[in-house]
JSON list of C-alpha atoms in Angstrom, two decimals:
[
{"chain": "Z", "resi": 274, "resn": "UNK", "atom": "CA", "xyz": [0.00, 0.00, 0.00]},
{"chain": "Z", "resi": 275, "resn": "UNK", "atom": "CA", "xyz": [1.86, 3.06, -1.28]},
{"chain": "Z", "resi": 276, "resn": "UNK", "atom": "CA", "xyz": [-0.34, 5.72, 0.44]},
{"chain": "Z", "resi": 277, "resn": "UNK", "atom": "CA", "xyz": [0.39, 9.20, -0.90]},
{"chain": "Z", "resi": 278, "resn": "UNK", "atom": "CA", "xyz": [3.20, 9.42, -3.45]},
{"chain": "Z", "resi": 279, "resn": "UNK", "atom": "CA", "xyz": [4.81, 12.71, -4.42]},
{"chain": "Z", "resi": 280, "resn": "UNK", "atom": "CA", "xyz": [7.28, 13.24, -7.25]},
{"chain": "Z", "resi": 281, "resn": "UNK", "atom": "CA", "xyz": [9.86, 14.57, -7.63]},
{"chain": "Z", "resi": 282, "resn": "UNK", "atom": "CA", "xyz": [11.49, 14.70, -4.18]},
{"chain": "Z", "resi": 283, "resn": "UNK", "atom": "CA", "xyz": [13.84, 17.52, -5.17]},
{"chain": "Z", "resi": 284, "resn": "UNK", "atom": "CA", "xyz": [13.78, 20.04, -8.01]},
{"chain": "Z", "resi": 285, "resn": "UNK", "atom": "CA", "xyz": [15.74, 23.14, -8.96]},
{"chain": "Z", "resi": 286, "resn": "UNK", "atom": "CA", "xyz": [14.17, 25.57, -11.41]},
{"chain": "Z", "resi": 287, "resn": "UNK", "atom": "CA", "xyz": [15.11, 28.86, -12.97]},
{"chain": "Z", "resi": 288, "resn": "UNK", "atom": "CA", "xyz": [12.84, 31.87, -12.59]},
{"chain": "Z", "resi": 289, "resn": "UNK", "atom": "CA", "xyz": [10.12, 31.80, -15.23]},
{"chain": "Z", "resi": 290, "resn": "UNK", "atom": "CA", "xyz": [10.18, 28.05, -15.81]},
{"chain": "Z", "resi": 291, "resn": "UNK", "atom": "CA", "xyz": [7.05, 26.00, -15.35]},
{"chain": "Z", "resi": 292, "resn": "UNK", "atom": "CA", "xyz": [6.70, 22.57, -13.82]},
{"chain": "Z", "resi": 293, "resn": "UNK", "atom": "CA", "xyz": [4.21, 20.14, -12.35]},
{"chain": "Z", "resi": 294, "resn": "UNK", "atom": "CA", "xyz": [4.48, 18.49, -8.96]},
{"chain": "Z", "resi": 295, "resn": "UNK", "atom": "CA", "xyz": [2.78, 15.12, -9.00]},
{"chain": "Z", "resi": 296, "resn": "UNK", "atom": "CA", "xyz": [0.65, 13.65, -6.22]},
{"chain": "Z", "resi": 297, "resn": "UNK", "atom": "CA", "xyz": [-1.09, 10.30, -6.32]},
{"chain": "Z", "resi": 298, "resn": "UNK", "atom": "CA", "xyz": [-2.93, 8.29, -3.67]},
{"chain": "Z", "resi": 299, "resn": "UNK", "atom": "CA", "xyz": [-4.15, 4.72, -3.78]},
{"chain": "Z", "resi": 300, "resn": "UNK", "atom": "CA", "xyz": [-6.58, 4.83, -0.83]},
{"chain": "Z", "resi": 301, "resn": "UNK", "atom": "CA", "xyz": [-9.64, 6.01, -2.78]},
{"chain": "Z", "resi": 302, "resn": "UNK", "atom": "CA", "xyz": [-9.66, 9.26, -0.80]},
{"chain": "Z", "resi": 303, "resn": "UNK", "atom": "CA", "xyz": [-12.00, 12.00, -1.94]},
{"chain": "Z", "resi": 304, "resn": "UNK", "atom": "CA", "xyz": [-10.22, 14.90, -0.22]},
{"chain": "Z", "resi": 305, "resn": "UNK", "atom": "CA", "xyz": [-6.77, 15.97, -1.43]},
{"chain": "Z", "resi": 306, "resn": "UNK", "atom": "CA", "xyz": [-4.79, 19.09, -0.70]},
{"chain": "Z", "resi": 307, "resn": "UNK", "atom": "CA", "xyz": [-1.50, 20.86, -1.36]},
{"chain": "Z", "resi": 308, "resn": "UNK", "atom": "CA", "xyz": [0.48, 22.77, 1.29]},
{"chain": "Z", "resi": 309, "resn": "UNK", "atom": "CA", "xyz": [3.70, 24.70, 1.33]},
{"chain": "Z", "resi": 310, "resn": "UNK", "atom": "CA", "xyz": [5.99, 24.78, 4.34]},
{"chain": "Z", "resi": 311, "resn": "UNK", "atom": "CA", "xyz": [8.35, 27.70, 4.87]},
{"chain": "Z", "resi": 312, "resn": "UNK", "atom": "CA", "xyz": [10.80, 28.28, 7.75]},
{"chain": "Z", "resi": 313, "resn": "UNK", "atom": "CA", "xyz": [9.12, 29.81, 10.81]},
{"chain": "Z", "resi": 314, "resn": "UNK", "atom": "CA", "xyz": [5.65, 29.35, 9.39]},
{"chain": "Z", "resi": 315, "resn": "UNK", "atom": "CA", "xyz": [3.05, 26.64, 9.67]},
{"chain": "Z", "resi": 316, "resn": "UNK", "atom": "CA", "xyz": [1.88, 24.62, 6.72]},
{"chain": "Z", "resi": 317, "resn": "UNK", "atom": "CA", "xyz": [-0.24, 26.82, 4.46]},
{"chain": "Z", "resi": 318, "resn": "UNK", "atom": "CA", "xyz": [-2.97, 25.53, 2.20]},
{"chain": "Z", "resi": 319, "resn": "UNK", "atom": "CA", "xyz": [-2.50, 26.24, -1.51]},
{"chain": "Z", "resi": 320, "resn": "UNK", "atom": "CA", "xyz": [-5.41, 24.39, -3.15]},
{"chain": "Z", "resi": 321, "resn": "UNK", "atom": "CA", "xyz": [-7.68, 21.54, -2.24]},
{"chain": "Z", "resi": 322, "resn": "UNK", "atom": "CA", "xyz": [-10.15, 19.17, -3.85]},
{"chain": "Z", "resi": 323, "resn": "UNK", "atom": "CA", "xyz": [-13.16, 17.39, -2.40]},
{"chain": "Z", "resi": 324, "resn": "UNK", "atom": "CA", "xyz": [-13.50, 15.00, -5.32]},
{"chain": "Z", "resi": 325, "resn": "UNK", "atom": "CA", "xyz": [-12.81, 14.46, -9.01]},
{"chain": "Z", "resi": 326, "resn": "UNK", "atom": "CA", "xyz": [-13.63, 17.58, -11.01]},
{"chain": "Z", "resi": 327, "resn": "UNK", "atom": "CA", "xyz": [-13.88, 19.83, -7.94]},
{"chain": "Z", "resi": 328, "resn": "UNK", "atom": "CA", "xyz": [-11.09, 22.12, -6.77]},
{"chain": "Z", "resi": 329, "resn": "UNK", "atom": "CA", "xyz": [-10.94, 25.28, -4.68]},
{"chain": "Z", "resi": 330, "resn": "UNK", "atom": "CA", "xyz": [-8.41, 27.81, -3.48]},
{"chain": "Z", "resi": 331, "resn": "UNK", "atom": "CA", "xyz": [-6.71, 27.80, -0.13]},
{"chain": "Z", "resi": 332, "resn": "UNK", "atom": "CA", "xyz": [-4.80, 30.47, 1.70]},
{"chain": "Z", "resi": 333, "resn": "UNK", "atom": "CA", "xyz": [-1.95, 31.03, -0.81]},
{"chain": "Z", "resi": 334, "resn": "UNK", "atom": "CA", "xyz": [-3.17, 30.05, -4.31]},
{"chain": "Z", "resi": 335, "resn": "UNK", "atom": "CA", "xyz": [-1.48, 32.75, -6.43]},
{"chain": "Z", "resi": 336, "resn": "UNK", "atom": "CA", "xyz": [0.99, 31.35, -8.96]},
{"chain": "Z", "resi": 337, "resn": "UNK", "atom": "CA", "xyz": [-0.35, 27.80, -8.72]},
{"chain": "Z", "resi": 338, "resn": "UNK", "atom": "CA", "xyz": [-2.92, 25.79, -10.66]},
{"chain": "Z", "resi": 339, "resn": "UNK", "atom": "CA", "xyz": [-4.49, 22.43, -9.90]},
{"chain": "Z", "resi": 340, "resn": "UNK", "atom": "CA", "xyz": [-6.83, 19.98, -11.56]},
{"chain": "Z", "resi": 341, "resn": "UNK", "atom": "CA", "xyz": [-8.51, 16.77, -10.40]},
{"chain": "Z", "resi": 342, "resn": "UNK", "atom": "CA", "xyz": [-9.42, 14.62, -13.36]},
{"chain": "Z", "resi": 343, "resn": "UNK", "atom": "CA", "xyz": [-9.31, 11.36, -11.37]},
{"chain": "Z", "resi": 344, "resn": "UNK", "atom": "CA", "xyz": [-9.79, 10.42, -7.73]},
{"chain": "Z", "resi": 345, "resn": "UNK", "atom": "CA", "xyz": [-6.17, 9.23, -7.53]},
{"chain": "Z", "resi": 346, "resn": "UNK", "atom": "CA", "xyz": [-4.22, 12.20, -8.93]},
{"chain": "Z", "resi": 347, "resn": "UNK", "atom": "CA", "xyz": [-3.96, 15.84, -7.88]},
{"chain": "Z", "resi": 348, "resn": "UNK", "atom": "CA", "xyz": [-1.09, 17.62, -9.70]},
{"chain": "Z", "resi": 349, "resn": "UNK", "atom": "CA", "xyz": [0.12, 21.09, -8.72]},
{"chain": "Z", "resi": 350, "resn": "UNK", "atom": "CA", "xyz": [1.35, 23.32, -11.54]},
{"chain": "Z", "resi": 351, "resn": "UNK", "atom": "CA", "xyz": [3.69, 26.27, -11.20]},
{"chain": "Z", "resi": 352, "resn": "UNK", "atom": "CA", "xyz": [2.96, 28.45, -14.20]},
{"chain": "Z", "resi": 353, "resn": "UNK", "atom": "CA", "xyz": [6.00, 30.77, -14.07]},
{"chain": "Z", "resi": 354, "resn": "UNK", "atom": "CA", "xyz": [8.28, 29.96, -11.16]},
{"chain": "Z", "resi": 355, "resn": "UNK", "atom": "CA", "xyz": [9.41, 32.79, -8.88]},
{"chain": "Z", "resi": 356, "resn": "UNK", "atom": "CA", "xyz": [12.04, 32.75, -6.08]},
{"chain": "Z", "resi": 357, "resn": "UNK", "atom": "CA", "xyz": [9.20, 33.31, -3.56]},
{"chain": "Z", "resi": 358, "resn": "UNK", "atom": "CA", "xyz": [7.92, 29.84, -4.45]},
{"chain": "Z", "resi": 359, "resn": "UNK", "atom": "CA", "xyz": [11.05, 28.22, -3.05]},
{"chain": "Z", "resi": 360, "resn": "UNK", "atom": "CA", "xyz": [9.59, 25.95, -0.40]},
{"chain": "Z", "resi": 361, "resn": "UNK", "atom": "CA", "xyz": [8.82, 22.40, 0.63]},
{"chain": "Z", "resi": 362, "resn": "UNK", "atom": "CA", "xyz": [5.52, 21.21, -0.81]},
{"chain": "Z", "resi": 363, "resn": "UNK", "atom": "CA", "xyz": [3.34, 18.54, 0.76]},
{"chain": "Z", "resi": 364, "resn": "UNK", "atom": "CA", "xyz": [0.37, 16.76, -0.68]},
{"chain": "Z", "resi": 365, "resn": "UNK", "atom": "CA", "xyz": [-2.18, 15.21, 1.68]},
{"chain": "Z", "resi": 366, "resn": "UNK", "atom": "CA", "xyz": [-5.33, 13.17, 1.40]},
{"chain": "Z", "resi": 367, "resn": "UNK", "atom": "CA", "xyz": [-8.16, 11.97, 3.61]},
{"chain": "Z", "resi": 368, "resn": "UNK", "atom": "CA", "xyz": [-11.25, 9.87, 3.16]},
{"chain": "Z", "resi": 369, "resn": "UNK", "atom": "CA", "xyz": [-13.77, 12.64, 3.07]},
{"chain": "Z", "resi": 370, "resn": "UNK", "atom": "CA", "xyz": [-12.72, 16.09, 4.27]},
{"chain": "Z", "resi": 371, "resn": "UNK", "atom": "CA", "xyz": [-10.37, 18.11, 6.45]},
{"chain": "Z", "resi": 372, "resn": "UNK", "atom": "CA", "xyz": [-11.99, 16.74, 9.60]},
{"chain": "Z", "resi": 373, "resn": "UNK", "atom": "CA", "xyz": [-10.67, 13.23, 8.87]},
{"chain": "Z", "resi": 374, "resn": "UNK", "atom": "CA", "xyz": [-7.12, 12.02, 9.70]},
{"chain": "Z", "resi": 375, "resn": "UNK", "atom": "CA", "xyz": [-4.74, 13.30, 7.03]},
{"chain": "Z", "resi": 376, "resn": "UNK", "atom": "CA", "xyz": [-2.21, 11.18, 5.10]},
{"chain": "Z", "resi": 377, "resn": "UNK", "atom": "CA", "xyz": [0.81, 13.11, 3.85]},
{"chain": "Z", "resi": 378, "resn": "UNK", "atom": "CA", "xyz": [3.28, 12.50, 1.06]},
{"chain": "Z", "resi": 379, "resn": "UNK", "atom": "CA", "xyz": [7.01, 12.74, 1.75]},
{"chain": "Z", "resi": 380, "resn": "UNK", "atom": "CA", "xyz": [7.26, 16.25, 0.32]},
{"chain": "Z", "resi": 381, "resn": "UNK", "atom": "CA", "xyz": [8.96, 17.94, -2.62]},
{"chain": "Z", "resi": 382, "resn": "UNK", "atom": "CA", "xyz": [11.82, 20.34, -1.92]},
{"chain": "Z", "resi": 383, "resn": "UNK", "atom": "CA", "xyz": [11.71, 23.02, -4.62]},
{"chain": "Z", "resi": 384, "resn": "UNK", "atom": "CA", "xyz": [14.31, 25.70, -5.19]},
{"chain": "Z", "resi": 385, "resn": "UNK", "atom": "CA", "xyz": [13.79, 28.57, -7.63]},
{"chain": "Z", "resi": 386, "resn": "UNK", "atom": "CA", "xyz": [16.95, 30.37, -8.71]},
{"chain": "X", "resi": 198, "resn": "UNK", "atom": "CA", "xyz": [-9.80, 32.68, 10.23]},
{"chain": "X", "resi": 199, "resn": "UNK", "atom": "CA", "xyz": [-8.87, 30.39, 13.11]},
{"chain": "X", "resi": 200, "resn": "UNK", "atom": "CA", "xyz": [-5.54, 31.41, 14.55]},
{"chain": "X", "resi": 201, "resn": "UNK", "atom": "CA", "xyz": [-3.45, 28.63, 16.07]},
{"chain": "X", "resi": 202, "resn": "UNK", "atom": "CA", "xyz": [-0.69, 29.23, 18.62]},
{"chain": "X", "resi": 203, "resn": "UNK", "atom": "CA", "xyz": [1.68, 26.57, 19.89]},
{"chain": "X", "resi": 204, "resn": "UNK", "atom": "CA", "xyz": [3.99, 26.76, 22.87]},
{"chain": "X", "resi": 205, "resn": "UNK", "atom": "CA", "xyz": [6.80, 26.39, 23.38]},
{"chain": "X", "resi": 206, "resn": "UNK", "atom": "CA", "xyz": [8.35, 26.86, 19.94]},
{"chain": "X", "resi": 207, "resn": "UNK", "atom": "CA", "xyz": [11.43, 24.90, 20.97]},
{"chain": "X", "resi": 208, "resn": "UNK", "atom": "CA", "xyz": [11.85, 22.40, 23.78]},
{"chain": "X", "resi": 209, "resn": "UNK", "atom": "CA", "xyz": [14.96, 20.50, 24.84]},
{"chain": "X", "resi": 210, "resn": "UNK", "atom": "CA", "xyz": [14.75, 17.84, 27.53]},
{"chain": "X", "resi": 211, "resn": "UNK", "atom": "CA", "xyz": [16.61, 14.86, 28.91]},
{"chain": "X", "resi": 212, "resn": "UNK", "atom": "CA", "xyz": [15.61, 11.31, 28.16]},
{"chain": "X", "resi": 213, "resn": "UNK", "atom": "CA", "xyz": [12.91, 10.13, 30.53]},
{"chain": "X", "resi": 214, "resn": "UNK", "atom": "CA", "xyz": [11.34, 13.53, 31.19]},
{"chain": "X", "resi": 215, "resn": "UNK", "atom": "CA", "xyz": [7.61, 14.17, 30.91]},
{"chain": "X", "resi": 216, "resn": "UNK", "atom": "CA", "xyz": [6.91, 16.48, 27.96]},
{"chain": "X", "resi": 217, "resn": "UNK", "atom": "CA", "xyz": [3.97, 18.86, 27.44]},
{"chain": "X", "resi": 218, "resn": "UNK", "atom": "CA", "xyz": [3.27, 20.80, 24.24]},
{"chain": "X", "resi": 219, "resn": "UNK", "atom": "CA", "xyz": [0.38, 23.23, 24.14]},
{"chain": "X", "resi": 220, "resn": "UNK", "atom": "CA", "xyz": [-1.95, 24.41, 21.39]},
{"chain": "X", "resi": 221, "resn": "UNK", "atom": "CA", "xyz": [-4.48, 27.25, 21.62]},
{"chain": "X", "resi": 222, "resn": "UNK", "atom": "CA", "xyz": [-6.91, 28.37, 18.95]},
{"chain": "X", "resi": 223, "resn": "UNK", "atom": "CA", "xyz": [-9.19, 31.34, 18.56]},
{"chain": "X", "resi": 224, "resn": "UNK", "atom": "CA", "xyz": [-12.43, 29.99, 17.09]},
{"chain": "X", "resi": 225, "resn": "UNK", "atom": "CA", "xyz": [-14.61, 27.13, 18.30]},
{"chain": "X", "resi": 226, "resn": "UNK", "atom": "CA", "xyz": [-13.97, 23.82, 16.55]},
{"chain": "X", "resi": 227, "resn": "UNK", "atom": "CA", "xyz": [-15.32, 20.29, 16.42]},
{"chain": "X", "resi": 228, "resn": "UNK", "atom": "CA", "xyz": [-11.98, 18.46, 16.26]},
{"chain": "X", "resi": 229, "resn": "UNK", "atom": "CA", "xyz": [-8.23, 19.04, 16.39]},
{"chain": "X", "resi": 230, "resn": "UNK", "atom": "CA", "xyz": [-5.29, 17.23, 14.80]},
{"chain": "X", "resi": 231, "resn": "UNK", "atom": "CA", "xyz": [-1.84, 16.51, 16.24]},
{"chain": "X", "resi": 232, "resn": "UNK", "atom": "CA", "xyz": [0.87, 15.67, 13.72]},
{"chain": "X", "resi": 233, "resn": "UNK", "atom": "CA", "xyz": [4.53, 14.67, 13.94]},
{"chain": "X", "resi": 234, "resn": "UNK", "atom": "CA", "xyz": [7.22, 15.72, 11.48]},
{"chain": "X", "resi": 235, "resn": "UNK", "atom": "CA", "xyz": [10.48, 13.78, 11.72]},
{"chain": "X", "resi": 236, "resn": "UNK", "atom": "CA", "xyz": [13.89, 15.26, 10.87]},
{"chain": "X", "resi": 237, "resn": "UNK", "atom": "CA", "xyz": [13.67, 13.57, 7.47]},
{"chain": "X", "resi": 238, "resn": "UNK", "atom": "CA", "xyz": [10.63, 15.72, 6.73]},
{"chain": "X", "resi": 239, "resn": "UNK", "atom": "CA", "xyz": [7.79, 13.21, 6.59]},
{"chain": "X", "resi": 240, "resn": "UNK", "atom": "CA", "xyz": [4.55, 14.13, 8.38]},
{"chain": "X", "resi": 241, "resn": "UNK", "atom": "CA", "xyz": [2.34, 11.59, 10.13]},
{"chain": "X", "resi": 242, "resn": "UNK", "atom": "CA", "xyz": [-0.98, 12.03, 11.85]},
{"chain": "X", "resi": 243, "resn": "UNK", "atom": "CA", "xyz": [-0.83, 11.18, 15.56]},
{"chain": "X", "resi": 244, "resn": "UNK", "atom": "CA", "xyz": [-4.28, 12.03, 16.84]},
{"chain": "X", "resi": 245, "resn": "UNK", "atom": "CA", "xyz": [-7.56, 13.56, 15.84]},
{"chain": "X", "resi": 246, "resn": "UNK", "atom": "CA", "xyz": [-9.73, 14.37, 18.85]},
{"chain": "X", "resi": 247, "resn": "UNK", "atom": "CA", "xyz": [-12.91, 16.24, 19.56]},
{"chain": "X", "resi": 248, "resn": "UNK", "atom": "CA", "xyz": [-13.23, 15.81, 23.32]},
{"chain": "X", "resi": 249, "resn": "UNK", "atom": "CA", "xyz": [-11.49, 14.46, 26.40]},
{"chain": "X", "resi": 250, "resn": "UNK", "atom": "CA", "xyz": [-8.33, 12.45, 25.97]},
{"chain": "X", "resi": 251, "resn": "UNK", "atom": "CA", "xyz": [-6.73, 9.97, 23.60]},
{"chain": "X", "resi": 252, "resn": "UNK", "atom": "CA", "xyz": [-3.72, 7.75, 24.31]},
{"chain": "X", "resi": 253, "resn": "UNK", "atom": "CA", "xyz": [-1.37, 5.90, 21.98]},
{"chain": "X", "resi": 254, "resn": "UNK", "atom": "CA", "xyz": [1.60, 4.27, 23.63]},
{"chain": "X", "resi": 255, "resn": "UNK", "atom": "CA", "xyz": [3.53, 6.99, 25.48]},
{"chain": "X", "resi": 256, "resn": "UNK", "atom": "CA", "xyz": [1.64, 9.81, 23.76]},
{"chain": "X", "resi": 257, "resn": "UNK", "atom": "CA", "xyz": [-1.44, 11.37, 25.32]},
{"chain": "X", "resi": 258, "resn": "UNK", "atom": "CA", "xyz": [-3.52, 14.14, 23.75]},
{"chain": "X", "resi": 259, "resn": "UNK", "atom": "CA", "xyz": [-6.13, 16.14, 25.63]},
{"chain": "X", "resi": 260, "resn": "UNK", "atom": "CA", "xyz": [-8.55, 18.82, 24.53]},
{"chain": "X", "resi": 261, "resn": "UNK", "atom": "CA", "xyz": [-10.77, 21.33, 26.31]},
{"chain": "X", "resi": 262, "resn": "UNK", "atom": "CA", "xyz": [-13.22, 22.61, 23.73]},
{"chain": "X", "resi": 263, "resn": "UNK", "atom": "CA", "xyz": [-14.64, 25.32, 26.01]},
{"chain": "X", "resi": 264, "resn": "UNK", "atom": "CA", "xyz": [-11.19, 26.75, 26.77]},
{"chain": "X", "resi": 265, "resn": "UNK", "atom": "CA", "xyz": [-10.02, 26.33, 23.14]},
{"chain": "X", "resi": 266, "resn": "UNK", "atom": "CA", "xyz": [-6.90, 24.49, 24.24]},
{"chain": "X", "resi": 267, "resn": "UNK", "atom": "CA", "xyz": [-5.22, 21.16, 23.60]},
{"chain": "X", "resi": 268, "resn": "UNK", "atom": "CA", "xyz": [-2.09, 19.54, 24.99]},
{"chain": "X", "resi": 269, "resn": "UNK", "atom": "CA", "xyz": [0.16, 16.77, 23.78]},
{"chain": "X", "resi": 270, "resn": "UNK", "atom": "CA", "xyz": [2.03, 14.86, 26.47]},
{"chain": "X", "resi": 271, "resn": "UNK", "atom": "CA", "xyz": [4.88, 12.40, 26.08]},
{"chain": "X", "resi": 272, "resn": "UNK", "atom": "CA", "xyz": [5.71, 10.16, 29.01]},
{"chain": "X", "resi": 273, "resn": "UNK", "atom": "CA", "xyz": [9.18, 8.63, 29.52]},
{"chain": "X", "resi": 274, "resn": "UNK", "atom": "CA", "xyz": [10.56, 10.63, 26.58]},
{"chain": "X", "resi": 275, "resn": "UNK", "atom": "CA", "xyz": [13.19, 9.04, 24.34]},
{"chain": "X", "resi": 276, "resn": "UNK", "atom": "CA", "xyz": [15.62, 10.50, 21.78]},
{"chain": "X", "resi": 277, "resn": "UNK", "atom": "CA", "xyz": [13.53, 8.93, 19.01]},
{"chain": "X", "resi": 278, "resn": "UNK", "atom": "CA", "xyz": [10.68, 11.28, 20.06]},
{"chain": "X", "resi": 279, "resn": "UNK", "atom": "CA", "xyz": [12.78, 14.19, 18.73]},
{"chain": "X", "resi": 280, "resn": "UNK", "atom": "CA", "xyz": [10.66, 15.78, 16.02]},
{"chain": "X", "resi": 281, "resn": "UNK", "atom": "CA", "xyz": [8.46, 18.77, 15.26]},
{"chain": "X", "resi": 282, "resn": "UNK", "atom": "CA", "xyz": [4.96, 18.43, 16.68]},
{"chain": "X", "resi": 283, "resn": "UNK", "atom": "CA", "xyz": [2.21, 20.32, 14.91]},
{"chain": "X", "resi": 284, "resn": "UNK", "atom": "CA", "xyz": [-1.40, 20.98, 15.82]},
{"chain": "X", "resi": 285, "resn": "UNK", "atom": "CA", "xyz": [-4.02, 21.81, 13.21]},
{"chain": "X", "resi": 286, "resn": "UNK", "atom": "CA", "xyz": [-7.62, 22.95, 13.49]},
{"chain": "X", "resi": 287, "resn": "UNK", "atom": "CA", "xyz": [-10.36, 23.05, 10.87]},
{"chain": "X", "resi": 288, "resn": "UNK", "atom": "CA", "xyz": [-11.59, 26.19, 9.22]},
{"chain": "X", "resi": 289, "resn": "UNK", "atom": "CA", "xyz": [-15.00, 25.03, 8.12]},
{"chain": "X", "resi": 290, "resn": "UNK", "atom": "CA", "xyz": [-15.10, 21.41, 6.95]},
{"chain": "X", "resi": 291, "resn": "UNK", "atom": "CA", "xyz": [-12.67, 21.68, 4.06]},
{"chain": "X", "resi": 292, "resn": "UNK", "atom": "CA", "xyz": [-9.60, 23.53, 5.29]},
{"chain": "X", "resi": 293, "resn": "UNK", "atom": "CA", "xyz": [-7.02, 23.06, 8.02]},
{"chain": "X", "resi": 294, "resn": "UNK", "atom": "CA", "xyz": [-5.07, 25.82, 9.74]},
{"chain": "X", "resi": 295, "resn": "UNK", "atom": "CA", "xyz": [-1.74, 24.76, 11.21]},
{"chain": "X", "resi": 296, "resn": "UNK", "atom": "CA", "xyz": [0.30, 25.97, 14.12]},
{"chain": "X", "resi": 297, "resn": "UNK", "atom": "CA", "xyz": [3.97, 26.84, 13.59]},
{"chain": "X", "resi": 298, "resn": "UNK", "atom": "CA", "xyz": [5.07, 23.65, 15.29]},
{"chain": "X", "resi": 299, "resn": "UNK", "atom": "CA", "xyz": [7.09, 22.80, 18.39]},
{"chain": "X", "resi": 300, "resn": "UNK", "atom": "CA", "xyz": [10.60, 21.50, 17.82]},
{"chain": "X", "resi": 301, "resn": "UNK", "atom": "CA", "xyz": [11.33, 18.85, 20.47]},
{"chain": "X", "resi": 302, "resn": "UNK", "atom": "CA", "xyz": [14.84, 17.57, 21.14]},
{"chain": "X", "resi": 303, "resn": "UNK", "atom": "CA", "xyz": [15.37, 14.75, 23.62]},
{"chain": "X", "resi": 304, "resn": "UNK", "atom": "CA", "xyz": [18.96, 14.28, 24.71]},
{"chain": "X", "resi": 305, "resn": "UNK", "atom": "CA", "xyz": [20.21, 10.88, 25.89]}
]
């Protein structure tokens, strides 16, 4: 049982480049979410999804896009990378909603030069 | 927005000590999460509780909904308990707001 799988684990980008962070879960969870973690700050919600075809913005959505075409996958797209997006990104899922126990991926460490 | 404050931000203790980490929040909630982030970065869910107390091994979580406060206790602490402990509270049913975390270091 793989749980929540994030790829890649590390990535270095140049300012202006685009990329997609992948997140997949094999637990048939409806709720999936993306967070960023910065030094001295708590995890902050970027986008979330309550099921296939449904996404919504979190606390810090600017510069990021998401889609949810299947229950399993919830990719996060950086449209034009900026140094302020240097962070560690976590994907999480739960059975139904934020009130359920959350399962986290191992994180993606992203550096924007 | 539900503001979440954890204390202390950093805690260093000797092996065997009883540890308490506190979490306070500003808006009434129905449940609260405690999470653990190991030095390698992975995050695991420890507890989700809505009232009273929950226990798992040497970890005990308590919550007082009326006082908007929760505590995480570790009995007989061990160096392998060294990690960042994070509390999170819901904002509505679809979003979580996280505290900044408490960095715990247990020295042998």
